[in-house]
Amino acid sequence: MRLDQVMNQAGLGSRNQVKRLLKSCQVQVDGQVERRPNRNVDPGLQEIKVQGRILTQPAETYWLLHKPQGVLTAVTDDRFTTVIDCLAPQDQAPGLYPVGRLDRSTTGLVFLTTNGPLGYRMLHPQYHVEKEYQVVVNGPLTQDHVASFAQGILIDQNRPCAPAHLVIEASGPQESRARLTIREGKFHQVKKMFLSVGVKVTQLHRLRMGHLVLDQDLAPGAYRPLKPEELDQLKHYL
C-alpha cells in the first residue's frame, strides 16, 4: 500500500496534512527518512515511524500455495476451481490475488498476496525474478538444446526469449526430464520454447519463484504463510 494511504488510515490527518508530515522529514521507513507519498510499504514487514511513533497498521497477506492440476490461476471463475478457492474462507483476504499465472494443467508454486505493487514488481523484467520448473517432454533432449536455450529460443513468429538455463536430468527417445530456469513470463512460454526445439511438454511443475521455494512436503492444494526469512527478502520489491 502507498505510504500516504497507510498514514491516512492510521488517522494522521487529511491528505494535505500527510503531505506536510512527509515534506517536513517527519516520516521514517526502517530508520530512513522517507518523503515519497507513493512509496510502497507494508507495516508488517517494515518499521514505519511518524514523529517518532511506530505505526501499527494491518499487514499485507502473503501465502505460498502448491497448485494442483486442473485448478485455475485466477481470483474467480464460474466453471473451474481457482487458487483462491483452495484457501480456507478465513484466509481469503480482500484483494488477494495470484502473482503471475500457471495454466490449468501446470502444477506447483503459486504466490498469493494482497500487495499489488509488490506483485507487479516481481513480474517486471527490471527485477529479473527467476522461475524454475521441472519439465517432462515427449522426446529426447541434448546438449544442443541446452545451448539453444542459453542463446535464446525463438517463439511467436521468431520473437526471441531471454536466455534460459536448461539442465537435463534424464533423456530418452520417448521421454526426457529437465529443469528450466527463466526470467520472463510470456503466455505459455515454457511450452512454446520446447515446441520450438521439436518436443512437447507433457508435465510442467513450478519449483521456485525468486527466493520462494516450494516445500517438498507441501501437498497439492495445501498452502502456508511465508517464513520470516522469506518475508524479509520481500522488502527488496517494496
C-alpha positions as a printed NumPy array, in Angstrom:
array([[  0.   ,   0.   ,   0.   ],
       [  1.135,   3.563,  -0.62 ],
       [  2.76 ,   5.248,   2.34 ],
       [  0.323,   8.177,   2.303],
       [ -2.621,   5.739,   2.34 ],
       [ -1.149,   3.868,   5.313],
       [ -0.728,   7.166,   7.147],
       [ -4.234,   8.282,   6.265],
       [ -5.736,   5.019,   7.508],
       [ -3.763,   5.446,  10.74 ],
       [ -5.652,   8.683,  11.359],
       [ -2.713,  11.001,  10.836],
       [ -4.767,  13.679,   9.153],
       [ -6.03 ,  14.752,   5.773],
       [ -4.149,  14.239,   2.528],
       [ -2.574,  17.692,   2.866],
       [ -1.585,  17.07 ,   6.476],
       [  0.026,  13.767,   5.478],
       [  1.935,  15.523,   2.687],
       [  3.235,  18.113,   5.165],
       [  4.457,  15.384,   7.515],
       [  6.336,  13.776,   4.631],
       [  7.812,  17.006,   3.3  ],
       [  8.986,  18.041,   6.752],
       [ 11.005,  14.791,   7.096],
       [  8.918,  13.504,   9.998],
       [  8.384,  10.059,   8.487],
       [ 10.88 ,   7.183,   8.589],
       [ 10.786,   3.746,   6.968],
       [ 13.212,   1.278,   8.52 ],
       [ 15.18 ,   4.116,  10.058],
       [ 15.497,   6.183,   6.877],
       [ 13.647,   9.438,   6.231],
       [ 11.039,   8.945,   3.519],
       [  9.394,  11.845,   1.677],
       [  7.703,   9.993,  -1.191],
       [  3.941,   9.628,  -0.636],
       [  3.682,   6.878,  -3.285],
       [  6.348,   4.643,  -1.703],
       [  5.007,   1.077,  -1.464],
       [  5.203,  -0.071,   2.158],
       [  3.964,  -2.865,   4.391],
       [  3.735,  -2.166,   8.155],
       [  4.008,  -5.903,   8.698],
       [  7.452,  -6.029,   7.043],
       [  8.816,  -2.587,   7.835],
       [  9.069,  -0.24 ,  10.798],
       [  7.239,   2.948,   9.878],
       [  7.633,   5.887,  12.246],
       [  5.76 ,   9.193,  12.129],
       [  7.016,  11.853,  14.509],
       [  8.803,   9.111,  16.437],
       [  5.707,   6.917,  16.816],
       [  5.609,   3.467,  15.209],
       [  2.543,   2.789,  13.07 ],
       [  0.777,  -0.496,  13.822],
       [ -1.458,  -0.848,  10.793],
       [ -2.623,  -4.263,   9.484],
       [ -0.013,  -6.088,   7.425],
       [ -0.49 ,  -7.319,   3.873],
       [ -1.269, -11.01 ,   3.3  ],
       [  1.211, -13.472,   1.773],
       [  0.579, -17.16 ,   1.021],
       [  2.573, -19.844,  -0.798],
       [  0.304, -22.438,  -2.437],
       [  1.008, -25.8  ,  -4.058],
       [ -1.328, -25.54 ,  -7.053],
       [ -2.913, -28.849,  -8.063],
       [ -3.567, -29.878, -11.65 ],
       [ -6.872, -28.589, -13.013],
       [ -7.018, -25.519, -10.784],
       [ -7.221, -22.114, -12.459],
       [ -4.745, -19.376, -11.553],
       [ -7.389, -16.696, -11.121],
       [ -9.374, -14.957,  -8.404],
       [-12.832, -16.089,  -9.54 ],
       [-14.263, -18.311, -12.242],
       [-17.761, -19.609, -12.999],
       [-16.633, -23.054, -14.187],
       [-13.351, -24.034, -12.574],
       [-11.86 , -24.166,  -9.097],
       [ -9.412, -21.297,  -8.627],
       [ -6.314, -20.906,  -6.477],
       [ -8.365, -18.654,  -4.175],
       [-10.872, -21.484,  -3.706],
       [ -8.017, -23.62 ,  -2.342],
       [ -7.791, -21.321,   0.693],
       [ -9.942, -21.569,   3.798],
       [-12.616, -18.813,   3.897],
       [-10.894, -17.024,   6.789],
       [ -7.669, -16.816,   4.737],
       [ -9.285, -15.271,   1.643],
       [ -8.401, -11.671,   2.387],
       [ -9.951,  -8.869,   0.275],
       [ -7.693,  -8.025,  -2.645],
       [ -5.81 , -11.331,  -2.522],
       [ -4.589, -12.437,  -5.954],
       [ -2.009, -14.777,  -7.556],
       [  1.249, -13.228,  -8.766],
       [  1.714, -14.497, -12.309],
       [ -0.099, -17.394, -13.956],
       [  0.178, -21.136, -14.352],
       [ -2.184, -22.783, -16.81 ],
       [ -4.69 , -25.358, -15.556],
       [ -2.508, -28.371, -16.357],
       [  0.592, -26.929, -14.678],
       [  1.245, -27.632, -11.016],
       [  3.492, -26.16 ,  -8.371],
       [  4.287, -22.931,  -6.613],
       [  1.843, -20.029,  -6.7  ],
       [  2.482, -16.901,  -4.65 ],
       [ -0.619, -15.034,  -3.466],
       [ -0.677, -11.59 ,  -1.891],
       [ -2.814,  -8.522,  -1.252],
       [  0.207,  -6.316,  -2.041],
       [ -0.481,  -5.325,  -5.649],
       [  2.616,  -3.157,  -6.248],
       [  4.912,  -5.84 ,  -4.842],
       [  3.377,  -8.487,  -7.09 ],
       [  3.72 ,  -6.203, -10.112],
       [  7.394,  -5.634,  -9.405],
       [  8.095,  -9.338,  -9.016],
       [  6.809,  -9.819, -12.566],
       [  8.601,  -6.801, -14.039],
       [ 11.697,  -7.599, -16.173],
       [ 13.656,  -4.962, -14.232],
       [ 13.796,  -7.235, -11.186],
       [ 14.894, -10.407, -13.055],
       [ 12.896, -12.751, -10.824],
       [ 13.76 , -16.322, -11.78 ],
       [ 11.13 , -19.008, -12.234],
       [ 12.356, -22.601, -12.05 ],
       [ 10.354, -25.513, -13.482],
       [ 10.517, -29.295, -13.528],
       [  9.686, -30.314, -17.099],
       [  8.811, -33.625, -18.756],
       [  8.785, -33.759, -22.577],
       [  7.85 , -36.462, -25.098],
       [ 11.217, -36.84 , -26.805],
       [ 14.988, -36.615, -26.401],
       [ 16.887, -33.61 , -25.067],
       [ 20.534, -32.988, -25.906],
       [ 23.322, -30.563, -25.144],
       [ 22.397, -28.784, -28.38 ],
       [ 19.082, -27.923, -26.716],
       [ 20.948, -26.641, -23.667],
       [ 22.967, -24.337, -25.933],
       [ 19.87 , -23.161, -27.794],
       [ 18.07 , -22.257, -24.558],
       [ 21.156, -20.412, -23.312],
       [ 21.272, -18.411, -26.531],
       [ 17.557, -17.532, -26.504],
       [ 14.734, -19.574, -28.023],
       [ 12.574, -18.009, -30.74 ],
       [  8.792, -18.253, -30.251],
       [  5.685, -16.454, -31.547],
       [  6.799, -15.662, -35.083],
       [ 10.518, -15.547, -34.278],
       [ 10.33 , -13.333, -31.216],
       [ 13.329, -14.159, -29.005],
       [ 13.055, -15.203, -25.389],
       [ 15.713, -14.115, -22.947],
       [ 18.486, -16.675, -22.359],
       [ 17.321, -19.549, -20.152],
       [ 19.132, -22.221, -18.16 ],
       [ 18.269, -25.816, -19.077],
       [ 19.596, -28.764, -17.069],
       [ 18.864, -32.232, -18.476],
       [ 18.16 , -34.781, -15.741],
       [ 17.277, -37.751, -17.966],
       [ 16.948, -38.138, -21.727],
       [ 15.306, -40.876, -23.763],
       [ 13.701, -41.334, -27.182],
       [ 10.167, -41.236, -25.749],
       [ 10.563, -39.082, -22.637],
       [ 13.045, -36.673, -21.075],
       [ 13.164, -34.774, -17.797],
       [ 14.818, -31.436, -17.186],
       [ 14.868, -28.331, -15.055],
       [ 14.396, -24.961, -16.716],
       [ 15.038, -21.532, -15.22 ],
       [ 13.646, -18.445, -16.957],
       [ 13.341, -14.763, -16.066],
       [ 10.272, -13.926, -18.122],
       [  6.604, -14.82 , -18.08 ],
       [  5.281, -14.763, -21.626],
       [  1.996, -16.556, -22.358],
       [  2.625, -20.341, -22.33 ],
       [  6.309, -19.501, -22.697],
       [  7.821, -22.731, -21.39 ],
       [  5.63 , -24.947, -23.56 ],
       [  6.307, -22.811, -26.637],
       [ 10.066, -22.892, -26.023],
       [ 10.153, -26.678, -26.04 ],
       [  7.868, -26.889, -29.069],
       [ 10.358, -24.664, -30.885],
       [ 13.04 , -27.321, -30.433],
       [ 10.798, -30.179, -31.507],
       [  9.41 , -31.698, -28.3  ],
       [  6.132, -31.268, -26.42 ],
       [  5.782, -30.618, -22.696],
       [  3.697, -33.367, -21.082],
       [  4.208, -32.289, -17.45 ],
       [  5.129, -28.899, -16.029],
       [  5.713, -28.132, -12.358],
       [  6.955, -24.832, -10.893],
       [  9.549, -25.337,  -8.166],
       [ 10.647, -21.802,  -7.42 ],
       [  9.809, -18.143,  -7.94 ],
       [ 12.656, -15.871,  -6.94 ],
       [ 13.601, -16.725,  -3.363],
       [ 10.33 , -18.585,  -2.768],
       [ 10.806, -22.358,  -2.983],
       [  8.015, -24.939,  -2.944],
       [  8.31 , -27.24 ,   0.076],
       [  8.7  , -30.897,  -0.857],
       [  6.27 , -31.881,   1.897],
       [  3.574, -29.354,   0.938],
       [  0.789, -31.434,  -0.607],
       [ -1.091, -30.331,  -3.746],
       [ -3.832, -27.927,  -2.678],
       [ -2.085, -27.097,   0.596],
       [ -0.648, -23.678,   1.41 ],
       [  1.317, -21.895,   4.109],
       [  2.236, -18.373,   5.22 ],
       [  5.666, -17.132,   4.25 ],
       [  8.521, -17.803,   6.645],
       [ 10.2  , -14.839,   8.426],
       [ 13.265, -15.04 ,   6.188],
       [ 11.056, -15.096,   3.075],
       [  9.117, -12.06 ,   4.288],
       [ 12.372, -10.235,   4.954],
       [ 13.535, -10.809,   1.374],
       [ 10.265,  -9.381,   0.023],
       [ 11.464,  -5.953,   1.154],
       [ 13.582,  -5.893,  -1.995],
       [ 10.395,  -5.341,  -4.022],
       [  8.856,  -2.641,  -1.814]])
